[in-house]
Amino acid sequence: MSVFWLVISGTLTGAVGPGISVLYAVYGELITERAGRINLGMEGCLLVGACFGFIATAETGSAGLGVLAALTAGGLLAAIHACLVINRDTSQIAAGLALTLFAGGVTAYAGRDYVDSIITGLNPIAIPGLAAIPVLGEALFRQDILAYVSYALGPILWFTLQYTRWGLSLRAVGESAAVAFAAGRNPALLQWTAIVLGGALAGIGGAQLSVGLTHTWSEGMTAGRGFIAVALVIFGLWSPLRGMLGALLFGGAVGLQLQLQALGAPVSPFLLDMLPYLLTLAVLAVWTGAASRAMPEGLKGILRTG
Amino acid sequence: MPSRLLRQLRVPILAVLTASLAVLALVLSACGGESPTATPAVDPPPTPPPQVAPAPLASPTAEQLGGGSPQRFLQVFEQGRAASAFRPTAEFAAAARPLPDGEKLKVGIIFSGSQRDLGWNQAAAAGADYVEQTLPGVEIIRAENIPETAEVQEVAEQMIRDGATIVIPTSFGYSGPIKAIIGKHPEVMFLHLGDLEIFENYGSFFANIWQLEYAAGRAAGTATETGKLGFIAAFPIPSSLLNINAFHLGAQSVNPDVETTVIMTNAWCDPGKQVTAVKTMTDAGVDVLTLQQDCTKTVIEAAERAGVWVTGFHYDASAAAPQQWITGATWNWGPVMAQVIHDIRSGVYQTSAKFAGIEAGWAKLAPFGSQVPENIRQLVLDTVQGLRDGRISPFTGPIYDQNNELRIPPGEVPTEAYLQGIDWLAQGIIGRTN
């Protein structure tokens, strides 16, 4: 393979490797934010998903049950957030960060006996035909089932938000809860649903990381990917499709920097390691104007300074 | 809700109750005395040297030393004492004082990751287990998953408050934060694994595990069909660069055209990145992998799934790759830790930075995988024997670096101190040092 194709395949490998778990968290955060709420506990939801998904898989031998456990764990953690911010009206920023710290402690404790467990987990399934496409097929269509689900979820989510009654109501609540209430919607219920669903999606993302990609549980293994997801939602201007692009770019940057190292590129690995974060920062800096227009009204009280 | 709250608060309430009762008892007992100010404080008598030496430590057997020689093992400690410029622990260390009856010597050990990571931390934890089993009257206090930040200082301080008189911070990055607090605790002995800079109450010891990386490299150089080897490292620190060089030179000694690709993950344990690095390597045609990561399971399992050979590091992780495991370079901390703690307790330890290798049994070869061909097994065993008796000297010049610069002149054998501070990669390695 020429250097060019190696770079492309390396980037794609990263995009659908570490990128998929971020993508789930992006979907989760996006639903939450479209309902006018923010959940900085996404990192925590990813983490409990990764941990309890792995534990359930190790205990039962079934990756399916593992994903179910991950989804439940993520959803339950998000439910705490929903209860705090909707019913108790606490600071969304503080509640989310506290949840992430809480999840860090709980998972380190619960998962400590599973660090050396060996699981069968989810394994790549090659899609006949598509997997044979050079470079692209190898990277995109030789993945685990959760990766394929994540490809489909973007368009489904976009359609749901754009064209279904539920999606419309959700967006209406995100723009103005009072107006939505006057129109006969139940803002609290819709926001509860959005936050819990968001957490459950992040939980699946966590399972993809532990049960799918790495077959490993390790304390703090999400390494800040939940926070990256929050930034990527803004990067994607609250659109699931652009959010997808963001997550793949982030993962791609991780893959690219590893590939450049393997090619012996004359760049410091420390600098390369900053690439994904620099990219996110750059986009945030460049797209501020657009971000401010696309932001759901309900978020402006929390996110905007001026 | 209130009852649930109460249930959650029960433990703190109990703790507060107990604490207040203790304080009350203390105050009452103080009041009960004749007159608290009547007797002037008397200087405590100078600490007597330990009267009763603790039960002597039986020297480890060659088997416990992974084939190393017990004589060489003890020699390292003799030489460390002879070379040390510091006082023996009998003169200052709290750990060298006789303990009241029934009390145990408390040793705090701090780990940066999980003690079951099939890697660095598990190897260190196995050392702690060995100490507990072989040294009577020693109690180990453990703390795992402690980051290499100011948090390790808090953990060490807490261990000292809990009575630890020896603290072993095991991770590379603990050295900075810990050295900042050793002055506050002149009677506590701190032991780091691998620091070159030492102080009276801050000693270090480290195994020359690179010798086994050289042996593993020979196996890898023989096993590869593509001529491409992969090394997944964490940071370009000298001890990693040394292992990468040793691995590559080993491979080169049996396969002159072999190429070793290095990827740094910039994290001691980020499984997501590790798997991606494995994929990147195998895509580039690498067919034998090795690593230096704190947690090793993810990479070794990923190699098994990808069907490429793998050699391990830190700890025997052969269970994670039943088909693809060749062998591995592992630590043998137990006897070393036990000997150092024993010496501190007996008052004869004098702080030094000790380095020893497979000849003294400080590191040992992991078992071979079931699929490893006989010729490779024999080659590795011969290499280990050669390294042990000094017939093989991997870093004897001429050795050129990546830029074809002569680093070690022909015939020259570098010192161990030079090797532990190495900052270049040998010819044939793809990767960067900064």
XYZ file of C-alpha atoms in Angstrom:
740
model
C 0.000 0.000 0.000
C 1.265 3.448 -0.782
C 1.836 5.956 1.986
C -1.295 7.848 0.953
C -3.545 4.821 1.349
C -1.850 3.879 4.603
C -2.660 7.321 5.976
C -6.256 7.027 4.812
C -6.685 3.538 6.212
C -5.032 4.546 9.484
C -7.390 7.484 9.824
C -10.425 5.341 9.085
C -9.243 2.667 11.492
C -9.187 5.272 14.229
C -12.458 6.801 13.115
C -14.387 3.570 13.500
C -12.230 2.330 16.375
C -12.179 4.860 19.203
C -14.638 6.995 17.212
C -17.720 4.772 17.634
C -17.987 5.076 21.418
C -17.669 8.852 21.058
C -20.367 8.757 18.381
C -22.874 7.097 20.729
C -22.111 9.707 23.373
C -22.589 12.429 20.742
C -26.043 11.044 19.869
C -26.912 10.881 23.554
C -25.771 14.397 24.315
C -27.447 15.694 21.177
C -30.885 14.388 22.179
C -30.363 15.830 25.653
C -29.373 19.229 24.341
C -32.112 19.386 21.738
C -34.514 19.075 24.664
C -32.859 22.130 26.199
C -30.732 20.386 28.798
C -27.031 19.698 29.046
C -25.467 16.615 30.595
C -21.787 16.882 31.441
C -22.193 13.458 33.017
C -21.804 11.860 29.560
C -18.296 10.797 30.525
C -19.820 9.070 33.539
C -22.514 7.397 31.421
C -19.841 6.084 29.032
C -17.835 4.845 31.975
C -20.675 2.976 33.723
C -21.676 1.547 30.355
C -18.146 0.296 29.741
C -17.818 -1.091 33.257
C -21.193 -2.753 33.807
C -21.389 -3.890 30.206
C -18.089 -5.662 30.684
C -19.035 -7.127 34.064
C -22.332 -8.474 32.716
C -20.567 -9.974 29.705
C -17.912 -11.579 31.899
C -20.498 -12.977 34.316
C -23.048 -14.258 31.811
C -20.851 -14.908 28.803
C -23.351 -13.054 26.661
C -22.312 -9.834 24.968
C -25.978 -9.076 24.285
C -26.753 -9.040 28.004
C -23.642 -6.945 28.438
C -24.950 -4.294 26.078
C -28.315 -4.431 27.855
C -26.600 -3.894 31.208
C -24.574 -1.027 29.759
C -27.661 0.637 28.365
C -29.434 0.295 31.712
C -26.453 1.589 33.688
C -26.074 4.623 31.408
C -29.800 5.306 31.552
C -29.942 4.996 35.348
C -27.014 7.358 35.836
C -28.656 9.858 33.504
C -31.917 9.449 35.454
C -30.101 10.770 38.530
C -29.114 13.772 36.439
C -32.680 14.225 35.220
C -34.036 14.058 38.751
C -31.501 16.593 39.971
C -31.859 19.136 37.198
C -35.558 18.814 36.362
C -37.202 17.947 39.680
C -34.676 19.534 42.042
C -33.639 22.363 39.727
C -29.919 22.064 40.595
C -27.115 23.466 38.461
C -26.801 21.339 35.347
C -23.064 21.917 35.135
C -22.416 20.917 38.747
C -24.765 17.928 38.617
C -23.147 16.556 35.453
C -19.606 16.920 36.726
C -20.542 15.381 40.066
C -22.077 12.413 38.252
C -18.889 11.870 36.261
C -16.798 11.881 39.433
C -19.290 9.550 41.098
C -19.167 7.176 38.122
C -15.364 7.185 38.261
C -15.423 6.003 41.857
C -18.201 3.468 41.467
C -16.708 1.830 38.388
C -13.179 1.697 39.799
C -14.630 -0.153 42.789
C -17.140 -2.384 40.990
C -14.785 -3.282 38.162
C -11.632 -4.036 40.116
C -12.126 -7.813 40.062
C -12.739 -7.797 36.313
C -9.590 -6.097 35.074
C -8.018 -9.418 34.120
C -11.218 -11.135 32.942
C -11.086 -12.545 29.458
C -14.336 -12.307 27.476
C -15.442 -13.359 24.019
C -17.208 -10.049 23.581
C -18.431 -8.616 20.322
C -16.348 -9.454 17.317
C -16.116 -7.971 13.842
C -18.610 -9.222 11.285
C -17.534 -8.711 7.684
C -20.376 -7.522 5.469
C -20.218 -9.628 2.304
C -19.345 -7.539 -0.727
C -18.819 -4.260 1.059
C -15.967 -5.624 3.164
C -14.070 -6.414 -0.032
C -13.766 -2.759 -1.038
C -10.088 -1.892 -0.694
C -9.146 0.288 2.321
C -12.695 1.577 2.918
C -14.309 -1.843 3.236
C -11.609 -3.118 5.543
C -12.031 -0.141 7.861
C -15.803 0.420 7.753
C -17.397 -2.947 7.054
C -15.361 -5.306 9.177
C -16.696 -4.039 12.488
C -18.810 -5.215 15.381
C -22.576 -4.967 15.353
C -22.616 -1.833 17.522
C -20.565 0.011 14.921
C -23.132 -0.846 12.224
C -25.969 0.245 14.499
C -24.179 3.547 15.050
C -23.941 4.145 11.269
C -27.708 3.746 11.006
C -28.560 5.708 14.146
C -27.364 9.048 12.726
C -29.877 9.227 9.881
C -32.624 7.680 12.057
C -32.033 10.264 14.743
C -32.003 13.062 12.189
C -35.303 11.861 10.716
C -36.885 11.412 14.139
C -35.961 14.882 15.303
C -36.897 16.481 12.022
C -40.143 14.775 11.025
C -41.799 12.833 13.827
C -44.278 14.257 16.283
C -42.077 13.256 19.216
C -39.022 14.850 17.631
C -40.891 18.038 16.988
C -42.176 18.202 20.546
C -38.665 17.552 21.861
C -37.235 20.380 19.804
C -40.087 22.654 20.801
C -39.315 22.036 24.466
C -35.667 22.750 23.775
C -36.502 26.084 22.174
C -39.079 27.196 24.696
C -40.479 24.979 27.406
C -43.194 27.514 28.209
C -44.498 27.663 24.659
C -44.407 23.892 24.348
C -46.315 23.599 27.609
C -48.930 26.029 26.333
C -49.235 23.886 23.218
C -50.156 20.917 25.390
C -46.791 19.183 25.654
C -45.283 17.953 28.898
C -41.796 19.533 29.036
C -40.658 17.723 32.173
C -41.595 14.317 30.745
C -39.969 15.067 27.388
C -36.777 16.266 29.033
C -36.703 13.262 31.353
C -37.054 10.962 28.354
C -34.342 12.803 26.440
C -31.844 12.732 29.291
C -32.420 9.055 30.128
C -32.331 8.034 26.470
C -29.148 10.078 26.043
C -27.525 8.318 28.967
C -28.592 4.917 27.678
C -27.032 5.679 24.287
C -23.782 6.722 25.957
C -23.984 3.488 27.957
C -24.067 1.532 24.690
C -21.075 3.575 23.557
C -19.254 2.490 26.688
C -20.077 -1.144 25.951
C -18.758 -0.714 22.418
C -15.456 0.415 23.929
C -15.143 -2.341 26.541
C -17.090 -5.314 25.146
C -16.623 -4.568 21.447
C -13.415 -2.752 20.627
C -11.006 -3.674 23.422
C -12.509 -6.705 25.252
C -11.135 -5.028 28.363
C -12.299 -3.197 31.435
C -9.777 -0.780 32.815
C -10.367 2.017 35.308
C -10.981 5.374 33.607
C -10.749 3.733 30.173
C -13.048 6.304 28.539
C -10.230 8.838 28.954
C -12.360 11.975 28.547
C -14.246 10.799 25.455
C -17.571 11.803 27.044
C -16.406 15.387 27.357
C -15.184 15.371 23.779
C -18.710 14.297 22.816
C -20.174 17.384 24.490
C -17.830 19.575 22.440
C -18.604 17.626 19.269
C -22.335 18.285 19.631
C -21.573 21.989 19.426
C -19.124 21.252 16.603
C -21.969 19.527 14.768
C -24.295 22.474 15.419
C -26.808 20.123 17.075
C -27.277 18.069 13.908
C -26.914 14.285 14.188
C -25.305 14.019 10.760
C -22.716 16.703 11.396
C -22.223 15.198 14.852
C -21.419 11.910 13.148
C -18.833 13.666 11.051
C -17.373 15.243 14.178
C -17.044 11.925 16.013
C -15.440 10.277 12.999
C -13.044 13.212 12.633
C -12.086 12.930 16.270
C -11.502 9.185 16.039
C -9.785 9.711 12.726
C -7.349 12.147 14.290
C -6.437 9.523 16.910
C -5.904 6.949 14.168
C -3.984 9.411 12.023
C -1.519 10.274 14.742
C -0.805 6.585 15.417
C -0.417 5.947 11.695
C 1.939 8.901 11.233
C 4.087 7.496 14.021
C 4.151 4.099 12.375
C 5.239 5.738 9.129
C 8.058 7.487 10.948
C 6.738 10.975 10.164
C 9.143 13.586 11.477
C 6.635 15.013 13.971
C 6.672 14.581 17.722
C 4.088 12.048 18.967
C 3.288 14.481 21.771
C 2.263 17.107 19.227
C 0.350 14.541 17.178
C -1.477 13.447 20.286
C -2.934 16.929 20.636
C -4.324 16.786 17.103
C -7.857 15.598 17.951
C -8.212 18.209 20.661
C -6.711 20.989 18.552
C -9.126 20.105 15.775
C -12.079 20.318 18.154
C -10.865 23.647 19.560
C -10.253 25.081 16.110
C -13.741 24.198 14.968
C -15.275 25.633 18.117
C -13.345 28.861 17.539
C -14.237 29.144 13.863
C -17.891 28.210 14.088
C -18.951 30.409 16.996
C -21.309 32.522 14.917
C -23.072 29.554 13.409
C -23.101 27.819 16.771
C -24.869 30.701 18.377
C -27.598 30.649 15.718
C -28.090 26.907 15.791
C -28.097 26.595 19.574
C -31.466 25.575 21.062
C -32.890 28.591 22.908
C -33.211 26.573 26.077
C -29.433 26.109 26.262
C -28.544 29.751 25.861
C -28.974 30.471 29.548
C -26.315 27.880 30.378
C -23.901 28.047 27.497
C -23.726 31.658 26.426
C -21.729 34.223 28.267
C -22.962 37.386 26.555
C -36.657 10.041 51.884
C -35.571 10.991 55.460
C -35.086 7.356 56.410
C -33.044 6.731 53.285
C -30.945 9.761 54.084
C -30.416 8.495 57.614
C -29.351 5.114 56.336
C -26.801 6.749 54.098
C -25.571 8.876 56.950
C -25.323 5.982 59.385
C -21.690 5.238 58.754
C -20.501 8.851 59.109
C -22.649 9.234 62.229
C -21.078 6.145 63.770
C -17.623 7.387 62.856
C -18.327 10.805 64.354
C -19.735 9.185 67.505
C -16.700 6.949 67.915
C -14.342 9.837 67.275
C -16.077 12.091 69.791
C -16.076 9.312 72.399
C -12.345 8.836 71.831
C -11.690 12.553 72.221
C -13.815 12.608 75.366
C -11.892 9.669 76.823
C -8.619 11.385 76.004
C -9.675 14.629 77.686
C -10.953 12.772 80.740
C -7.765 10.760 81.110
C -5.690 13.930 80.842
C -7.780 15.562 83.574
C -7.425 12.489 85.754
C -3.650 12.921 86.067
C -2.065 14.705 89.051
C -1.235 17.885 87.210
C -0.546 17.930 83.516
C 2.055 20.707 83.759
C 3.865 19.371 86.817
C 6.275 17.030 85.053
C 8.506 18.781 82.545
C 8.888 17.058 79.223
C 11.909 14.807 79.214
C 13.903 14.298 76.054
C 13.232 10.833 74.768
C 16.234 8.562 75.237
C 18.310 8.088 72.085
C 16.934 5.272 70.017
C 18.814 2.112 70.859
C 20.049 0.074 67.938
C 17.750 -2.860 67.356
C 18.448 -5.391 70.081
C 16.775 -8.393 68.601
C 17.374 -8.854 64.926
C 14.227 -9.961 63.120
C 14.089 -13.488 61.855
C 16.806 -13.734 59.214
C 15.624 -13.947 55.648
C 16.528 -17.176 53.982
C 18.198 -16.360 50.678
C 15.903 -17.081 47.776
C 16.551 -20.216 45.820
C 17.629 -20.208 42.194
C 14.123 -21.357 41.340
C 12.553 -18.373 43.070
C 15.020 -16.215 41.184
C 13.894 -17.554 37.826
C 17.220 -19.306 37.309
C 19.368 -16.435 38.600
C 22.157 -17.141 41.053
C 21.439 -16.624 44.795
C 25.090 -15.616 45.299
C 24.824 -12.911 42.643
C 21.552 -11.822 44.225
C 23.180 -11.196 47.620
C 26.254 -9.684 45.988
C 24.135 -6.839 44.602
C 23.122 -5.879 48.128
C 26.701 -6.076 49.413
C 27.885 -3.870 46.570
C 25.002 -1.431 47.128
C 26.058 -1.042 50.774
C 29.704 -0.626 49.874
C 28.942 2.048 47.292
C 26.478 3.997 49.424
C 27.373 7.379 50.884
C 24.447 7.301 53.302
C 24.041 6.217 56.922
C 22.668 2.765 57.677
C 18.949 2.760 58.512
C 19.738 1.814 62.153
C 20.715 5.453 62.681
C 17.598 7.163 61.413
C 14.789 4.968 60.111
C 11.692 4.330 62.174
C 11.414 0.946 60.483
C 14.695 -0.160 62.103
C 13.447 0.372 65.662
C 12.127 -2.560 67.650
C 8.362 -2.756 67.577
C 6.157 -3.280 70.597
C 5.011 -6.872 70.999
C 2.333 -7.929 68.581
C 2.773 -4.943 66.276
C 3.756 -5.401 62.690
C 6.072 -3.411 60.488
C 3.792 -1.515 58.109
C 4.818 -1.088 54.484
C 2.711 1.098 52.188
C 2.713 0.214 48.494
C 1.136 2.565 45.942
C 0.091 1.425 42.464
C -0.826 3.619 39.515
C -3.284 1.091 38.077
C -5.124 -2.084 38.946
C -3.239 -4.880 40.704
C -4.808 -7.249 38.193
C -3.692 -5.488 35.012
C -1.541 -8.424 33.838
C 1.166 -5.787 33.699
C 3.386 -3.471 35.684
C 1.055 -3.175 38.660
C 0.301 -6.862 38.907
C 4.023 -7.606 38.802
C 4.601 -5.153 41.657
C 1.597 -6.587 43.539
C 3.072 -10.077 43.162
C 6.200 -8.693 44.810
C 4.089 -7.406 47.699
C 2.433 -10.831 48.038
C 5.850 -12.471 48.208
C 6.921 -10.079 50.979
C 3.797 -10.882 52.979
C 4.401 -14.600 52.619
C 8.132 -14.630 53.370
C 8.690 -11.873 55.935
C 7.019 -12.540 59.268
C 5.681 -9.490 61.076
C 5.228 -7.338 57.992
C 1.884 -5.850 57.071
C 1.342 -4.362 53.621
C -1.021 -1.434 53.106
C -2.001 -1.133 49.449
C -3.523 1.693 47.401
C -4.253 1.204 43.717
C -5.329 3.431 40.824
C -3.538 6.441 42.254
C -2.651 9.079 39.614
C 0.895 10.408 39.250
C -0.060 13.779 40.710
C -0.237 15.472 44.095
C -2.750 12.745 44.928
C 0.080 10.271 45.455
C 1.483 12.623 48.123
C -1.827 12.538 49.983
C -1.955 8.756 49.769
C 1.617 8.431 51.049
C 0.908 10.891 53.902
C -2.171 8.898 54.844
C -0.181 5.669 54.871
C 2.389 7.301 57.156
C -0.404 8.491 59.478
C -1.642 4.907 59.509
C 1.747 3.807 60.770
C 3.674 2.913 57.614
C 7.407 3.346 58.115
C 8.340 2.193 54.626
C 6.517 3.528 51.550
C 7.003 2.108 48.062
C 5.547 4.312 45.307
C 5.851 1.960 42.347
C 5.145 4.095 39.297
C 7.738 5.990 37.259
C 5.872 9.300 37.515
C 5.526 9.121 41.301
C 9.181 10.111 41.703
C 8.623 13.892 41.408
C 5.672 14.279 43.786
C 7.164 11.832 46.303
C 10.591 13.471 46.373
C 8.794 16.677 47.305
C 7.621 15.145 50.602
C 10.550 12.946 51.695
C 12.085 15.906 53.580
C 8.985 16.115 55.763
C 9.386 12.498 56.834
C 13.088 11.894 57.487
C 12.367 8.708 59.475
C 10.249 7.080 56.809
C 12.046 5.062 54.141
C 10.774 5.601 50.605
C 11.677 3.121 47.888
C 11.137 3.880 44.223
C 11.374 1.402 41.388
C 13.980 2.792 39.073
C 14.792 6.372 40.065
C 18.440 7.253 39.467
C 18.420 10.183 41.915
C 18.466 9.022 45.537
C 18.504 10.528 49.024
C 19.150 9.146 52.485
C 15.525 8.062 52.955
C 14.713 7.584 49.257
C 16.331 4.570 47.675
C 15.633 2.728 44.474
C 16.068 -0.603 42.770
C 15.310 -1.745 39.260
C 15.727 -4.865 37.205
C 17.616 -4.840 33.913
C 14.620 -6.303 32.174
C 16.020 -5.160 28.828
C 18.155 -8.302 28.833
C 14.992 -10.339 28.403
C 13.718 -7.907 25.772
C 16.868 -8.771 23.848
C 16.052 -12.482 24.152
C 12.433 -11.817 23.119
C 13.727 -9.786 20.177
C 15.725 -12.786 18.987
C 12.564 -14.883 19.105
C 10.652 -12.179 17.229
C 13.370 -11.795 14.602
C 13.220 -15.534 13.997
C 9.421 -15.782 13.992
C 8.688 -12.888 11.610
C 7.898 -13.611 7.994
C 7.374 -10.027 6.858
C 10.510 -8.733 8.581
C 8.417 -6.136 10.374
C 8.157 -5.997 14.144
C 5.980 -3.639 16.183
C 6.641 -2.102 19.598
C 3.747 -0.321 21.321
C 5.243 1.927 23.978
C 3.730 4.599 26.195
C 6.248 7.432 26.492
C 9.736 7.974 25.047
C 11.388 7.727 28.473
C 14.888 6.228 28.685
C 13.774 2.913 30.198
C 11.337 2.415 27.303
C 13.901 3.468 24.683
C 16.333 0.980 26.238
C 13.812 -1.857 25.922
C 12.960 -0.907 22.344
C 16.653 -0.875 21.433
C 17.303 -4.181 23.181
C 14.332 -5.829 21.462
C 15.397 -4.539 18.064
C 19.075 -5.428 18.504
C 18.025 -8.930 19.525
C 15.930 -9.282 16.378
C 18.699 -7.780 14.243
C 21.237 -10.262 15.612
C 19.335 -13.111 13.952
C 17.691 -11.181 11.096
C 19.882 -8.276 9.900
C 17.216 -6.631 7.705
C 14.476 -6.591 10.317
C 12.568 -3.353 10.926
C 10.934 -2.349 14.228
C 8.097 0.178 14.187
C 7.406 2.072 17.398
C 4.110 3.695 18.360
C 3.828 5.761 21.538
C 0.326 5.898 23.012
C 1.132 8.769 25.408
C -0.726 6.941 28.162
C 0.268 4.065 30.445
C -3.064 2.377 29.945
C -5.589 3.555 27.338
C -7.108 0.351 25.911
C -8.947 2.224 23.139
C -5.685 3.593 21.806
C -3.871 0.306 22.332
C -6.264 -1.614 20.088
C -6.056 1.067 17.428
C -2.269 0.915 17.595
C -2.383 -2.863 17.125
C -4.632 -2.444 14.070
C -2.337 0.225 12.636
C 0.638 -2.091 13.101
C -0.972 -5.158 11.553
C -2.267 -3.076 8.617
C 1.323 -2.033 7.973
C 2.402 -5.678 7.788
C 3.792 -6.141 11.286
C 3.584 -9.816 12.251
C 5.273 -9.862 15.655
C 4.208 -7.395 18.331
C 5.561 -6.435 21.695
C 4.771 -3.648 24.114
C 5.625 -1.604 27.129
C 2.316 -0.509 28.593
C 1.219 -0.685 32.216
C -1.765 -2.857 31.338
C -0.917 -5.512 28.784
C -4.046 -7.615 28.376
C -5.719 -5.563 25.641
C -2.758 -5.565 23.254
C -1.991 -9.235 23.834
C -5.610 -10.278 23.244
C -5.796 -8.059 20.164
C -2.669 -9.744 18.791
C -4.290 -13.127 19.380
C -7.397 -12.028 17.464
C -5.301 -10.577 14.654
C -3.268 -13.796 14.467
C 0.137 -12.172 14.922
C 2.834 -13.337 17.337
C 3.239 -11.386 20.545
C 5.870 -11.205 23.259
C 4.769 -9.922 26.646
C 6.149 -7.516 29.152
C 5.912 -7.005 32.953
C 3.855 -10.106 33.776
C 3.006 -13.514 32.370
C -0.103 -12.829 30.240
C 0.073 -16.021 28.195
C -3.537 -16.794 29.169
C -4.671 -13.821 27.062
C -3.125 -15.279 23.882
C -3.137 -19.086 24.014
C -2.132 -19.405 20.348
C 0.054 -16.372 19.655
C 2.092 -15.890 22.840
C 5.814 -16.479 22.311
C 7.307 -15.562 25.694
C 7.783 -12.426 27.732
C 10.072 -10.338 29.883
C 8.737 -10.213 33.425
C 9.781 -8.694 36.739
C 10.649 -10.738 39.773
C 10.219 -8.096 42.473
C 9.379 -10.424 45.376
C 12.865 -11.482 46.548
C 14.290 -7.988 45.932
C 11.547 -6.200 47.883
C 11.765 -8.745 50.700
C 15.542 -8.386 50.939
C 15.454 -4.570 50.954
C 12.691 -4.443 53.584
C 14.552 -7.019 55.650
C 17.757 -4.975 55.434
C 15.972 -1.762 56.410
C 14.375 -3.488 59.374
C 17.678 -4.969 60.500
C 19.235 -1.502 60.295
C 21.921 -2.421 57.760
C 20.326 -0.925 54.631
C 22.229 2.014 53.183
C 20.398 3.854 50.459
C 21.525 3.160 46.942
C 20.132 2.860 43.437
C 20.535 -0.817 42.662
C 20.310 -2.378 39.231
C 20.599 -6.074 38.526
C 19.386 -8.411 35.855
C 18.634 -12.022 35.138
C 21.999 -13.150 36.487
C 20.736 -12.163 39.965
C 17.162 -13.219 39.272
C 15.635 -9.734 39.380
C 13.796 -10.408 36.117
C 12.694 -13.700 34.674
C 11.514 -15.211 31.440
C 7.773 -15.883 31.081
C 6.689 -19.384 30.014
C 6.608 -20.180 26.289
C 3.318 -20.277 24.417
C 2.005 -23.666 23.304
C 2.582 -22.983 19.593
C 6.197 -21.805 19.802
C 8.482 -23.956 17.630
C 11.310 -25.846 19.297
C 14.087 -23.891 17.529
C 12.794 -20.590 18.919
C 12.512 -21.981 22.442
C 16.068 -23.239 22.267
C 17.344 -19.947 20.858
C 15.682 -17.956 23.660
C 16.956 -20.274 26.384
C 20.489 -20.174 24.955
C 20.309 -16.387 24.764
C 19.154 -16.095 28.367
C 21.993 -18.381 29.460
C 24.483 -16.344 27.420
C 23.257 -13.086 28.951
C 23.444 -14.625 32.419
C 27.042 -15.761 32.175
C 28.139 -12.683 30.230
C 28.900 -14.419 26.931
C 26.345 -12.193 25.195
C 26.657 -8.437 25.553
C 23.914 -6.835 23.414
C 25.131 -3.244 23.470
C 28.759 -3.881 22.561
C 29.702 -1.488 19.729
C 29.620 -0.665 16.955
C 26.014 0.476 17.281
C 24.555 3.147 15.036
C 21.425 5.170 15.659
C 18.506 5.937 13.322
C 20.516 8.724 11.642
C 23.506 6.436 11.007
C 25.448 8.194 13.702
C 27.906 5.959 15.557
C 26.663 5.901 19.153
C 28.739 3.118 20.663
C 32.231 2.730 19.173
C 33.428 -0.721 18.095
C 34.315 -2.982 20.979
C 33.019 -0.620 23.647
C 30.607 -1.928 26.297
C 28.436 0.891 27.693
C 27.894 1.179 31.437
C 24.523 0.350 32.966
C 24.124 4.045 33.904
C 24.568 5.020 30.245
C 21.973 2.479 29.166
C 19.445 3.625 31.766
C 19.740 7.159 30.380
C 19.685 6.224 26.700
C 18.044 8.844 24.455
C 18.399 7.436 20.942
C 16.975 4.577 18.904
C 19.113 2.147 16.965
C 19.358 1.856 13.207
C 16.399 0.004 11.727
C 13.857 1.370 14.214
C 11.019 3.554 12.916
C 9.859 5.867 15.656
C 10.727 8.991 17.525
C 12.447 9.798 20.791
C 10.690 13.079 21.531
